[in-house]
XYZ file of C-alpha atoms in Angstrom:
765
model
C 17.157 0.949 13.267
C 16.554 -2.011 15.519
C 15.891 -1.310 19.154
C 18.815 -3.547 20.116
C 21.279 -1.095 18.552
C 20.245 1.696 20.921
C 21.005 1.888 24.637
C 18.499 2.707 27.357
C 20.185 6.078 27.857
C 19.480 7.179 24.313
C 22.932 6.712 22.790
C 23.030 5.321 19.284
C 25.545 2.904 17.849
C 26.607 2.951 14.219
C 23.802 1.210 12.311
C 24.282 -1.976 10.387
C 23.057 -2.159 6.796
C 20.594 -4.843 7.874
C 19.020 -2.286 10.243
C 18.258 0.440 7.712
C 14.507 -0.106 7.707
C 13.182 2.145 10.447
C 9.859 2.593 12.084
C 8.319 5.948 12.954
C 7.997 4.588 16.461
C 8.530 1.314 18.244
C 6.320 -0.553 20.646
C 9.189 -0.872 23.153
C 8.390 1.618 25.956
C 12.116 1.981 26.761
C 12.879 3.443 23.335
C 14.315 6.982 23.576
C 13.211 9.994 21.595
C 14.497 11.345 18.320
C 17.984 10.012 17.486
C 20.708 12.319 16.186
C 20.868 12.724 12.444
C 23.919 11.433 10.563
C 26.066 13.843 8.652
C 25.865 13.558 4.898
C 28.715 12.203 2.869
C 28.365 8.442 3.142
C 25.985 5.856 1.826
C 24.982 4.859 5.345
C 24.397 8.480 6.311
C 22.198 9.089 3.287
C 20.213 5.935 3.933
C 19.785 6.844 7.588
C 18.690 10.403 6.821
C 16.122 9.292 4.235
C 14.641 6.414 6.195
C 11.880 6.803 8.803
C 13.264 7.596 12.251
C 11.580 6.876 15.603
C 9.265 9.736 16.442
C 9.008 11.815 19.563
C 7.732 9.975 22.562
C 4.148 9.947 23.742
C 3.394 12.138 26.770
C 0.281 10.216 27.750
C 2.089 6.920 28.132
C 2.266 7.305 31.919
C -1.540 7.550 31.982
C -2.028 4.328 30.063
C -4.459 1.870 31.548
C -1.821 -0.858 31.899
C 0.644 1.303 33.802
C 3.186 1.716 31.028
C 6.519 3.446 31.460
C 6.471 7.211 31.681
C 7.830 9.087 28.677
C 8.951 12.642 28.046
C 6.365 14.974 26.539
C 6.821 16.002 22.918
C 6.151 19.653 22.123
C 4.302 18.858 18.885
C 2.344 15.911 20.253
C -1.447 15.908 20.041
C -3.631 12.839 20.647
C -5.379 12.989 17.280
C -2.437 14.005 15.095
C 0.498 12.175 16.612
C 3.916 13.302 17.717
C 4.542 15.709 14.842
C 7.555 13.701 13.661
C 6.524 13.751 10.010
C 5.762 17.460 10.172
C 9.312 18.046 11.400
C 10.741 15.788 8.682
C 8.843 17.619 5.967
C 10.120 20.961 7.192
C 13.693 19.729 7.684
C 14.036 18.176 4.220
C 11.692 20.583 2.417
C 9.330 17.876 1.225
C 6.482 19.309 -0.864
C 2.949 18.186 -0.046
C -0.590 19.125 -0.965
C -1.975 18.694 2.556
C -0.299 19.311 5.889
C 0.347 16.717 8.550
C 1.069 16.963 12.249
C -0.291 19.961 14.171
C -2.031 21.452 11.132
C -3.115 18.167 9.573
C -5.678 18.579 6.826
C -4.824 22.162 5.873
C -4.163 22.774 2.201
C -0.596 23.777 1.370
C -1.308 24.884 -2.186
C -0.094 28.447 -2.855
C -1.770 30.584 -5.496
C 0.567 32.897 -7.415
C 0.348 35.208 -10.432
C -1.863 37.757 -8.656
C -1.089 40.306 -5.981
C -1.797 38.673 -2.635
C -3.508 41.812 -1.331
C -5.928 41.822 -4.249
C -6.555 38.116 -3.837
C -7.246 38.535 -0.116
C -9.540 41.483 -0.786
C -11.470 39.414 -3.311
C -11.906 36.579 -0.816
C -13.168 38.884 1.944
C -15.414 40.791 -0.403
C -17.071 37.788 -2.028
C -17.100 35.395 0.960
C -17.154 37.637 4.011
C -19.165 35.435 6.353
C -17.105 32.263 5.726
C -13.885 34.259 6.079
C -15.034 35.552 9.468
C -16.129 32.106 10.660
C -12.776 30.562 9.740
C -10.839 33.069 11.830
C -9.454 31.906 15.130
C -11.858 32.367 18.028
C -9.687 34.924 19.898
C -9.420 36.952 16.704
C -13.182 36.802 16.206
C -13.883 37.968 19.776
C -11.343 40.787 19.559
C -12.728 41.930 16.212
C -16.311 42.010 17.533
C -15.277 44.060 20.584
C -13.463 46.569 18.394
C -16.427 46.860 16.028
C -18.866 47.571 18.882
C -16.545 50.106 20.512
C -16.063 51.818 17.169
C -19.832 51.948 16.697
C -20.391 53.436 20.170
C -17.652 55.983 19.626
C -18.904 56.987 16.169
C -22.465 57.592 17.313
C -21.134 59.281 20.445
C -19.399 61.805 18.207
C -22.660 62.338 16.305
C -24.661 62.932 19.495
C -21.972 65.290 20.814
C -22.218 67.373 17.635
C -26.001 67.468 18.059
C -25.504 68.670 21.622
C -23.135 71.450 20.526
C -25.086 72.555 17.454
C -28.723 71.783 18.392
C -28.772 71.570 22.173
C -32.562 71.776 22.245
C -32.732 68.329 20.527
C -31.321 66.470 23.581
C -31.768 66.588 27.353
C -29.282 65.775 30.151
C -26.052 66.190 28.121
C -22.997 67.724 29.806
C -20.244 66.858 27.305
C -18.733 64.084 25.149
C -18.968 61.460 27.922
C -22.719 62.036 28.136
C -22.947 61.681 24.346
C -20.933 58.421 24.385
C -23.107 56.928 27.152
C -26.276 57.969 25.339
C -25.040 56.334 22.108
C -24.358 53.108 24.025
C -27.785 53.202 25.710
C -29.544 53.790 22.408
C -27.711 51.007 20.516
C -28.117 48.465 23.308
C -31.678 49.605 24.181
C -30.704 50.639 27.720
C -32.758 53.419 29.327
C -31.515 55.111 32.525
C -34.012 58.053 32.422
C -31.452 60.878 32.605
C -30.503 61.537 28.987
C -33.114 61.549 26.234
C -33.919 63.078 22.846
C -36.561 65.787 22.483
C -39.249 66.443 19.868
C -36.690 67.196 17.170
C -36.513 65.649 13.704
C -32.734 65.561 13.792
C -32.575 63.478 16.968
C -35.457 61.313 15.730
C -33.626 60.356 12.499
C -30.384 59.658 14.341
C -32.146 57.363 16.835
C -33.847 55.489 13.962
C -30.598 55.010 12.014
C -28.688 53.850 15.092
C -31.416 51.335 15.967
C -31.349 49.880 12.440
C -27.557 49.712 12.495
C -27.638 47.997 15.907
C -30.045 45.324 14.637
C -27.843 44.601 11.601
C -24.640 44.546 13.657
C -26.163 42.247 16.283
C -27.390 39.846 13.639
C -23.975 39.641 11.963
C -21.946 39.280 15.151
C -24.277 36.794 16.792
C -24.331 34.729 13.579
C -20.543 34.689 13.386
C -20.134 33.769 17.045
C -22.738 31.021 16.902
C -21.295 29.586 13.682
C -17.788 29.764 15.075
C -18.681 28.081 18.358
C -20.949 25.433 16.835
C -18.667 24.819 13.860
C -18.318 21.008 13.428
C -14.646 21.524 12.683
C -14.014 20.968 16.376
C -15.961 17.708 16.201
C -13.391 16.583 13.648
C -10.654 16.866 16.298
C -12.260 13.918 18.096
C -11.745 11.779 14.985
C -8.275 10.214 15.050
C -6.473 9.307 11.815
C -3.042 7.680 12.117
C -0.117 9.887 11.166
C 1.401 7.101 9.034
C 0.131 4.328 6.782
C 1.371 0.787 6.191
C 1.424 -1.683 3.308
C 1.411 -5.350 4.266
C -0.238 -8.628 3.401
C -3.339 -9.862 5.158
C -4.268 -13.445 4.390
C -2.084 -13.218 1.296
C -3.775 -10.051 0.011
C -1.648 -6.915 -0.335
C -3.289 -4.088 1.635
C -2.770 -0.354 2.067
C -3.910 0.436 5.614
C -4.353 3.319 8.026
C -6.165 3.565 11.352
C -9.272 5.602 12.260
C -11.021 6.052 15.611
C -13.780 8.135 17.206
C -13.079 8.858 20.871
C -16.518 10.292 21.692
C -19.174 8.026 23.129
C -21.830 9.498 20.844
C -22.081 8.078 17.357
C -21.082 9.759 14.128
C -23.927 9.634 11.645
C -23.165 8.130 8.218
C -19.341 8.081 8.435
C -17.512 7.813 5.124
C -13.792 7.334 4.493
C -12.211 8.113 1.131
C -8.627 7.980 -0.111
C -7.057 9.507 -3.199
C -3.673 8.976 -4.846
C -2.026 12.074 -6.341
C 0.934 11.482 -8.652
C 3.000 14.108 -10.461
C 4.476 13.904 -13.941
C 1.072 13.588 -15.533
C 0.611 12.788 -19.157
C 0.006 14.328 -22.547
C -3.249 13.910 -24.369
C -3.422 12.980 -28.041
C -3.936 16.682 -28.755
C -0.749 17.641 -26.899
C -2.393 18.988 -23.747
C -0.273 18.532 -20.632
C -2.077 17.139 -17.565
C 0.408 17.675 -14.702
C -1.264 15.648 -11.948
C -3.108 12.365 -11.984
C -5.769 11.819 -9.327
C -7.141 8.339 -8.662
C -9.489 7.153 -5.951
C -8.505 4.204 -3.789
C -11.465 1.931 -3.201
C -12.013 1.572 0.546
C -15.114 -0.580 0.505
C -17.065 -1.412 3.641
C -16.233 0.099 7.043
C -17.899 -0.250 10.424
C -20.561 2.467 10.531
C -20.716 2.424 14.334
C -17.019 3.197 14.975
C -17.304 1.869 18.503
C -13.707 0.639 18.288
C -10.651 1.881 16.395
C -10.740 0.583 12.858
C -7.879 -0.284 10.500
C -9.177 0.836 7.119
C -8.014 -1.323 4.222
C -7.548 -0.769 0.512
C -6.897 -3.966 -1.404
C -3.998 -3.613 -3.853
C -5.156 -5.803 -6.708
C -5.200 -5.469 -10.490
C -7.714 -2.615 -10.347
C -5.935 -0.601 -7.675
C -3.981 2.559 -8.622
C -1.234 1.261 -6.298
C -0.905 -2.044 -8.165
C 2.727 -2.724 -9.087
C 4.055 0.322 -7.234
C 6.989 0.157 -4.842
C 8.616 2.697 -2.558
C 10.928 3.891 -5.349
C 8.180 4.293 -7.934
C 5.966 6.271 -5.565
C 8.861 8.503 -4.590
C 9.877 9.093 -8.211
C 6.305 10.158 -9.028
C 6.079 12.487 -6.033
C 3.059 10.490 -4.893
C 0.834 11.554 -2.041
C -2.121 9.681 -0.566
C -4.792 11.952 0.937
C -7.364 10.432 3.266
C -10.633 12.172 4.144
C -13.154 11.327 6.852
C -16.645 12.779 6.456
C -19.551 12.476 8.845
C -22.477 14.213 10.476
C -22.422 15.284 14.108
C -25.228 14.736 16.597
C -26.495 18.249 15.902
C -26.879 17.473 12.217
C -23.869 19.503 11.015
C -21.516 17.866 8.556
C -17.776 17.890 9.217
C -14.594 16.637 7.575
C -11.005 15.909 8.527
C -8.023 14.999 6.345
C -4.614 13.373 6.574
C -1.775 13.141 4.080
C 0.847 10.421 3.509
C 4.039 10.867 1.501
C 6.020 7.798 0.323
C 8.377 8.090 3.306
C 5.331 7.957 5.599
C 4.030 4.702 4.095
C 5.830 1.786 5.745
C 6.118 -1.517 3.877
C 5.957 -4.697 5.894
C 4.598 -3.030 9.027
C 1.307 -3.347 10.915
C -0.361 -1.237 13.582
C 0.229 -2.062 17.222
C -2.698 -3.811 18.859
C -4.550 -1.368 21.134
C -7.947 -3.063 21.640
C -8.188 -5.249 24.741
C -11.013 -7.440 25.918
C -12.361 -6.814 29.399
C -10.600 -8.841 32.032
C -12.458 -11.163 34.312
C -14.472 -9.143 36.780
C -14.442 -6.001 34.612
C -17.407 -4.727 32.615
C -15.690 -2.456 30.082
C -13.427 -3.197 27.170
C -10.400 -0.924 26.852
C -8.524 0.864 24.079
C -4.952 2.055 24.673
C -5.329 5.302 22.755
C -1.801 6.476 23.703
C -0.426 3.945 21.172
C -2.914 4.748 18.448
C -0.256 5.938 15.966
C 2.352 3.245 16.703
C 3.357 0.567 14.214
C 5.591 -2.502 14.377
C 7.275 -4.844 11.843
C 5.102 -7.660 10.597
C 5.945 -11.039 12.070
C 8.452 -13.009 10.019
C 9.785 -10.095 7.957
C 13.330 -8.806 8.203
C 14.096 -5.118 8.620
C 15.242 -3.908 5.208
C 15.568 -0.519 3.515
C 12.179 0.769 2.319
C 12.939 0.045 -1.334
C 14.038 -3.539 -0.773
C 11.204 -4.159 1.658
C 8.570 -2.905 -0.773
C 9.941 -4.991 -3.645
C 10.015 -8.099 -1.491
C 6.435 -7.644 -0.312
C 5.067 -6.879 -3.777
C 6.824 -9.782 -5.486
C 6.105 -12.348 -2.759
C 3.866 -15.228 -3.785
C 1.183 -15.592 -1.102
C 0.679 -19.114 0.184
C -2.548 -18.314 2.003
C -6.084 -17.543 0.887
C -8.323 -14.525 1.634
C -10.230 -14.597 4.887
C -13.982 -15.136 4.307
C -15.429 -11.655 4.847
C -18.676 -10.349 3.395
C -18.272 -7.601 0.753
C -14.580 -8.416 0.308
C -12.922 -9.876 -2.776
C -12.620 -13.481 -1.628
C -11.711 -14.980 -5.021
C -8.502 -17.016 -5.014
C -6.321 -18.506 -7.762
C -3.780 -21.276 -7.306
C -0.153 -20.175 -7.343
C 0.840 -22.639 -10.054
C -0.459 -24.148 -13.250
C 0.011 -27.890 -13.611
C 0.300 -30.074 -16.694
C -0.812 -33.689 -16.454
C -3.281 -36.128 -17.907
C -6.931 -35.857 -16.978
C -9.477 -38.328 -18.312
C -6.762 -39.655 -20.604
C -5.967 -36.275 -22.174
C -2.995 -34.049 -21.457
C -4.371 -30.887 -19.832
C -3.304 -27.586 -18.358
C -5.030 -27.088 -14.990
C -5.385 -24.529 -12.222
C -7.725 -24.077 -9.292
C -10.281 -21.320 -8.621
C -12.181 -20.815 -5.381
C -14.237 -18.453 -3.255
C -13.474 -18.541 0.453
C -16.903 -17.040 1.177
C -19.042 -19.636 -0.623
C -21.755 -18.369 -2.958
C -20.840 -14.718 -2.418
C -19.839 -14.437 -6.079
C -22.336 -14.861 -8.891
C -21.881 -15.113 -12.668
C -18.270 -16.195 -12.299
C -16.325 -16.165 -15.564
C -12.842 -17.595 -16.068
C -10.667 -16.752 -19.064
C -7.068 -17.629 -19.925
C -4.755 -16.220 -22.589
C -1.438 -17.582 -23.840
C 1.265 -15.070 -24.864
C 4.215 -16.455 -26.808
C 7.035 -13.905 -26.791
C 8.675 -14.740 -30.085
C 8.916 -12.453 -33.124
C 6.284 -13.164 -35.724
C 6.198 -11.750 -39.259
C 2.892 -11.585 -41.101
C 2.438 -12.269 -44.799
C 2.544 -8.516 -45.395
C 5.903 -8.209 -43.617
C 4.586 -6.712 -40.377
C 6.610 -7.840 -37.365
C 4.941 -8.597 -34.047
C 6.930 -9.239 -30.844
C 4.400 -11.798 -29.623
C 1.396 -13.854 -30.550
C -1.608 -14.387 -28.287
C -4.358 -16.990 -28.138
C -7.322 -17.491 -25.862
C -7.289 -20.881 -24.185
C -10.573 -22.735 -24.017
C -11.280 -23.297 -20.326
C -13.811 -25.626 -18.709
C -14.211 -27.159 -15.294
C -14.389 -30.566 -16.879
C -18.183 -30.604 -17.048
C -19.516 -27.181 -18.022
C -18.438 -23.905 -19.590
C -16.281 -21.514 -17.580
C -18.674 -18.616 -18.245
C -21.257 -19.373 -15.528
C -19.447 -21.050 -12.644
C -20.881 -21.643 -9.194
C -17.982 -21.510 -6.771
C -19.690 -23.318 -3.920
C -16.544 -25.429 -3.756
C -13.060 -24.858 -5.187
C -13.057 -25.902 -8.822
C -10.207 -27.150 -10.995
C -10.280 -25.444 -14.372
C -9.011 -27.460 -17.327
C -7.631 -26.618 -20.740
C -7.317 -29.747 -22.851
C -4.088 -29.737 -24.871
C -5.326 -31.219 -28.140
C -4.452 -30.656 -31.792
C -6.328 -27.344 -31.833
C -4.657 -25.993 -28.690
C -1.877 -23.366 -28.947
C -0.008 -25.648 -26.531
C -0.238 -28.705 -28.788
C 3.560 -29.023 -28.960
C 3.681 -29.622 -25.201
C 2.346 -33.144 -25.743
C 5.807 -34.234 -26.937
C 7.341 -33.667 -23.495
C 9.243 -31.239 -21.386
C 11.688 -30.241 -24.084
C 8.839 -28.709 -26.063
C 7.615 -26.882 -22.972
C 11.130 -25.487 -22.439
C 10.961 -23.803 -25.836
C 8.101 -21.704 -24.421
C 9.969 -20.812 -21.219
C 9.611 -17.083 -21.922
C 5.898 -17.346 -22.637
C 3.151 -16.257 -20.267
C -0.349 -17.419 -19.427
C -2.735 -14.775 -18.092
C -5.685 -16.081 -16.068
C -8.553 -13.736 -15.238
C -11.540 -14.440 -13.004
C -14.474 -12.009 -12.984
C -17.580 -12.203 -10.822
C -20.440 -10.128 -9.455
C -20.631 -9.720 -5.688
C -24.288 -10.164 -4.796
C -24.136 -8.170 -1.543
C -23.065 -4.957 -3.309
C -23.772 -5.770 -6.989
C -20.217 -4.745 -7.850
C -17.867 -6.494 -10.230
C -14.684 -7.938 -8.729
C -11.713 -9.496 -10.464
C -8.740 -11.692 -9.712
C -5.961 -11.797 -12.295
C -2.530 -13.332 -12.410
C 0.211 -13.737 -14.986
C 1.947 -17.128 -14.906
C 5.425 -17.448 -16.369
C 5.822 -20.780 -18.121
C 9.315 -21.308 -16.722
C 8.579 -20.426 -13.108
C 4.880 -21.020 -12.562
C 4.002 -24.054 -14.686
C 4.667 -27.449 -13.110
C 4.960 -30.226 -15.642
C 3.959 -33.718 -14.517
C 2.187 -32.395 -11.410
C -1.385 -32.376 -10.204
C -3.328 -30.341 -7.648
C -3.936 -31.963 -4.279
C -7.625 -32.777 -3.624
C -8.903 -30.507 -0.854
C -12.670 -31.156 -0.790
C -14.094 -33.766 1.573
C -17.427 -35.354 0.690
C -20.385 -34.884 3.065
C -20.528 -38.597 3.894
C -16.964 -38.357 5.214
C -17.707 -35.484 7.622
C -19.090 -35.825 11.116
C -21.803 -33.226 10.524
C -22.693 -34.423 7.033
C -21.414 -31.274 5.309
C -18.647 -30.937 2.717
C -15.348 -29.617 4.001
C -12.571 -27.668 2.238
C -8.925 -27.862 3.346
C -7.983 -24.303 2.355
C -4.455 -24.643 3.768
C -3.647 -27.018 0.871
C -5.284 -24.896 -1.837
C -1.989 -24.096 -3.617
C -0.260 -27.457 -3.037
C 0.695 -29.807 -5.856
C 2.242 -33.271 -6.040
C 4.339 -34.802 -8.834
C 3.001 -37.591 -11.015
C 4.744 -40.086 -13.250
C 6.183 -38.467 -16.363
C 4.576 -41.048 -18.548
C 1.163 -39.975 -17.284
C 1.922 -36.396 -18.270
C 3.656 -36.707 -21.608
C 2.145 -40.000 -22.593
C 5.388 -41.613 -23.731
C 8.251 -43.475 -22.109
C 11.690 -41.996 -21.766
C 10.590 -38.408 -21.316
C 12.873 -36.098 -19.403
C 12.586 -36.554 -15.634
C 11.499 -33.808 -13.303
C 14.044 -31.082 -12.599
C 14.773 -30.772 -8.865
C 13.270 -27.306 -8.400
C 9.553 -28.100 -8.331
C 9.358 -29.379 -11.825
C 11.043 -26.509 -13.640
C 11.395 -27.014 -17.336
C 15.143 -27.061 -18.036
C 17.396 -30.058 -18.600
C 21.056 -28.934 -18.466
C 22.586 -32.294 -19.349
C 20.320 -32.891 -22.292
C 20.783 -29.300 -23.414
C 24.556 -29.506 -23.208
C 24.733 -32.698 -25.186
C 22.394 -31.518 -27.901
C 23.299 -27.851 -28.248
C 27.009 -27.616 -27.526
C 28.475 -31.005 -28.101
C 29.005 -33.560 -25.382
C 30.884 -33.823 -22.082
C 31.657 -31.495 -19.199
C 33.315 -28.838 -21.384
C 30.100 -28.348 -23.294
C 28.131 -28.254 -20.029
C 30.566 -25.705 -18.594
C 29.968 -23.623 -21.711
C 26.247 -23.756 -21.021
C 26.916 -22.718 -17.404
C 29.161 -19.924 -18.637
C 26.490 -18.495 -20.905
C 23.740 -18.711 -18.312
C 25.876 -17.113 -15.607
C 26.999 -14.239 -17.804
C 23.427 -13.513 -18.847
C 22.214 -13.613 -15.252
C 25.085 -11.493 -14.002
C 24.505 -8.840 -16.663
C 20.830 -8.718 -15.762
C 21.424 -8.317 -12.028
C 24.217 -5.777 -12.498
C 21.818 -3.743 -14.621
C 19.193 -3.931 -11.881
C 21.631 -2.925 -9.161
C 23.003 0.003 -11.162
C 19.585 1.653 -11.158
C 18.939 1.238 -7.425
C 19.271 3.808 -4.698
C 22.485 3.962 -2.717
C 21.096 2.064 0.261
C 20.030 -0.786 -2.011
C 23.463 -0.861 -3.660
C 24.841 -1.665 -0.226
C 22.594 -4.743 -0.268
C 23.990 -5.656 -3.672
C 27.528 -5.439 -2.294
C 26.683 -7.722 0.619
C 24.966 -10.111 -1.756
C 28.073 -10.184 -3.958
C 30.356 -10.888 -1.003
C 28.172 -13.769 0.172
C 27.924 -15.304 -3.268
C 31.642 -14.997 -3.891
C 32.207 -16.749 -0.567
C 29.870 -19.679 -1.303
C 30.018 -20.092 -5.045
C 33.566 -21.331 -5.907
C 33.524 -24.562 -3.922
C 30.062 -25.494 -5.058
C 30.763 -24.656 -8.689
C 33.898 -26.753 -8.582
C 32.016 -29.689 -7.141
C 29.326 -29.396 -9.787
C 31.865 -29.336 -12.635
C 33.819 -32.159 -11.015
C 30.655 -34.177 -10.892
C 30.081 -33.581 -14.597
C 33.680 -34.557 -15.376
C 33.203 -37.745 -13.383
C 30.022 -38.359 -15.290
C 31.822 -37.842 -18.596
C 34.767 -40.083 -17.708
C 32.528 -42.960 -16.704
C 29.622 -42.610 -19.055
C 30.903 -40.638 -22.017
C 28.266 -38.231 -23.231
C 25.219 -38.519 -20.968
C 22.048 -37.889 -22.918
C 18.515 -39.183 -22.811
C 17.920 -42.325 -24.887
C 16.208 -41.840 -28.222
C 14.260 -44.067 -30.533
C 17.454 -44.806 -32.458
C 18.910 -46.557 -29.403
C 16.636 -49.566 -29.694
C 18.231 -52.794 -28.539
C 20.891 -50.992 -26.457
C 20.260 -50.379 -22.771
C 23.770 -49.269 -21.807
C 23.187 -45.667 -22.891
C 19.948 -45.489 -20.979
C 21.570 -46.890 -17.833
C 24.523 -44.508 -18.184
C 22.214 -41.571 -18.643
C 20.176 -42.341 -15.522
C 23.352 -42.895 -13.457
C 24.761 -39.528 -14.557
C 21.463 -37.870 -13.761
C 21.571 -39.373 -10.264
C 25.134 -38.134 -9.756
C 24.127 -34.645 -10.849
C 21.167 -34.708 -8.449
C 23.526 -35.472 -5.546
C 25.706 -32.495 -6.460
C 22.573 -30.434 -6.766
C 21.283 -31.416 -3.323
C 24.538 -30.189 -1.794
C 24.065 -26.946 -3.659
C 20.640 -26.470 -2.052
C 22.103 -25.942 1.425
C 24.305 -23.105 0.192
C 21.519 -21.593 -1.837
C 19.247 -21.363 1.199
C 21.860 -19.236 2.941
C 22.439 -17.016 -0.076
C 18.709 -16.555 -0.547
C 18.531 -14.365 2.548
C 20.583 -11.741 0.710
C 19.135 -12.229 -2.772
C 15.458 -11.434 -2.256
C 15.318 -9.533 -5.537
C 16.669 -12.461 -7.603
C 13.964 -14.195 -9.646
C 13.902 -17.625 -11.149
C 14.731 -17.469 -14.847
C 14.924 -19.889 -17.742
C 18.696 -20.294 -17.233
C 20.142 -23.076 -15.076
C 19.346 -22.980 -11.380
C 23.070 -22.798 -10.712
C 23.063 -19.309 -12.220
C 21.101 -17.960 -9.267
C 23.928 -18.809 -6.852
C 26.849 -17.920 -9.136
C 25.215 -14.850 -10.686
C 27.665 -12.366 -9.177
C 30.922 -14.426 -9.392
C 31.507 -14.514 -13.124
C 31.701 -17.572 -15.341
C 32.543 -21.142 -14.348
C 35.933 -20.727 -16.023
C 36.949 -18.427 -13.135
C 36.293 -21.080 -10.475
């Protein structure tokens, strides 16, 4: 819930659906503690009860270096393990987990059944006695040692008392049981007071020998347990902070899974190592029928600062090789996923230690980042500062709206990054352009895209491959039916093979569309490209990172309809050395993904080809399609609209029907907005087509059979201009509707279908 919807006194207003994305805590110091839970029974209540809720406040806030506002102390709060909010949520909603969080973070929650617990406990103590004693709580260990020593003194006191009663000549100075007890204590602890003593008697001699041996063994065991318990590096692990929640957000266009780690001691941890593992339930069956219930995959962390002088946000890049690739909040929740993070290191004394933290899907926040807590020393000061009281706090990423977790995760995953990776050593700094372009190069029609490395020369043995998938049924000569056909596209950089690239500068990769190319039909123009609107082109870049000798990859699937720009070219971004002040080449990375249109004739190589569709060169031509496929005139075009809208509406209704209840609320708001905007715009579009029909008959592109007549060509261009005007008016409405339709994707249907997708067919306007 947004902070604005809560008063300073802690009262909560009824939340809006746009406020259903919560944060475990906010950076606003005036934010109150835990809000009241909503009763079940409504969609809003369910969404509120399942979303993250602001956690208990931080008791150390009044001690912050910048004089922050004082907050109430939370009972479960600890500096290293947070406010205990997620521990409370797990207990309240009975969420299963492999590892605990909160106060007992890192403890295993796995329960072993099928065997009597008493027998199992006896087996553990019998076979691993020393470790069992060391792992006991310190007060329990001290109490147990005291009882053992008292029992030993009492037992040998009884023995010496019996010797006194039965063989009084074997001891001197005994008056009763108290004398025997004191003598047993003196003997075991090697204390000699000179009053009581044994005589020259074999019985007393053997008892003294046995008690001395027993005392040596008991001292060795107890001192070993106490020393191991006190010096156990487990307590060193409590000075290692791991954030109680994780976030997923984009950094420089790269999707990252992140959590924060810090060491609050001034002494250095030796050889720190951070690992993360993804556990998912449901498993799989092997070919032999064996059921594997849990899948365990390691998340590659990569390089971290080995000094840990400052808090560190640990990153896992979610790329094609990541176990988290393609996952959203819903998919992780449906799999019962759990991410377990471990920190291992060696203390100053040479003892190894480990600490763990666990994150459930509800504890992984999409579109959030950690609050900044590192501050440079002010003028006149000699020490940098870290606001450790806000170590666990997160905040929404700049520019992102607060949405339910499911919608937020889908939006972040499906977003097309417009930036490039930051140049960091030992990071995957490969980058691919967001679009493929089709235009002439050196007189030949070519398919082109750009590849670069933002950390020049970090990648060696770079290989680029591209594959074309045509999703159309294909039947072999033997009658076997395939749903698609695939070809490898021959890729060069215009001068050399794409198998041994040197990415010192961004390079434009080229596939020449000749007679031998699977894309040969595209040379006839945009209409031929539109027939492949459902096809895909997969581009894969592989390289070896010289600093770590590891193989990295960048892969992307381009949809022909959405991601291929016909009659476009990539903007030049490299400046020659002789044009730079310092005599070095320069790269304008901010324009890496940008394209500009070119003349159609330069792309298709023939006059009269279909002009560029308004939406960045998409490959549909509604007027030409209506005149060729369904007759001529506005009625035929309305029929085309009708079909496209019905298909799009069916698709989106199917998507919404499978969403969680909070996301269905978004669908309802989207429907209301579209129903409000669509009718007037649809009517204007159809009216424009009717006007076009009444003045120009059947608008269609001129063909070779129209030689000698220019009227049809003029009429066609005028009708296209009129349609473009109607379309430009539609753009303003579509921008408003886009705020509620983040899940809608561009498809091969008309662009009008995106706005009218939830209103029905054009006939209802």
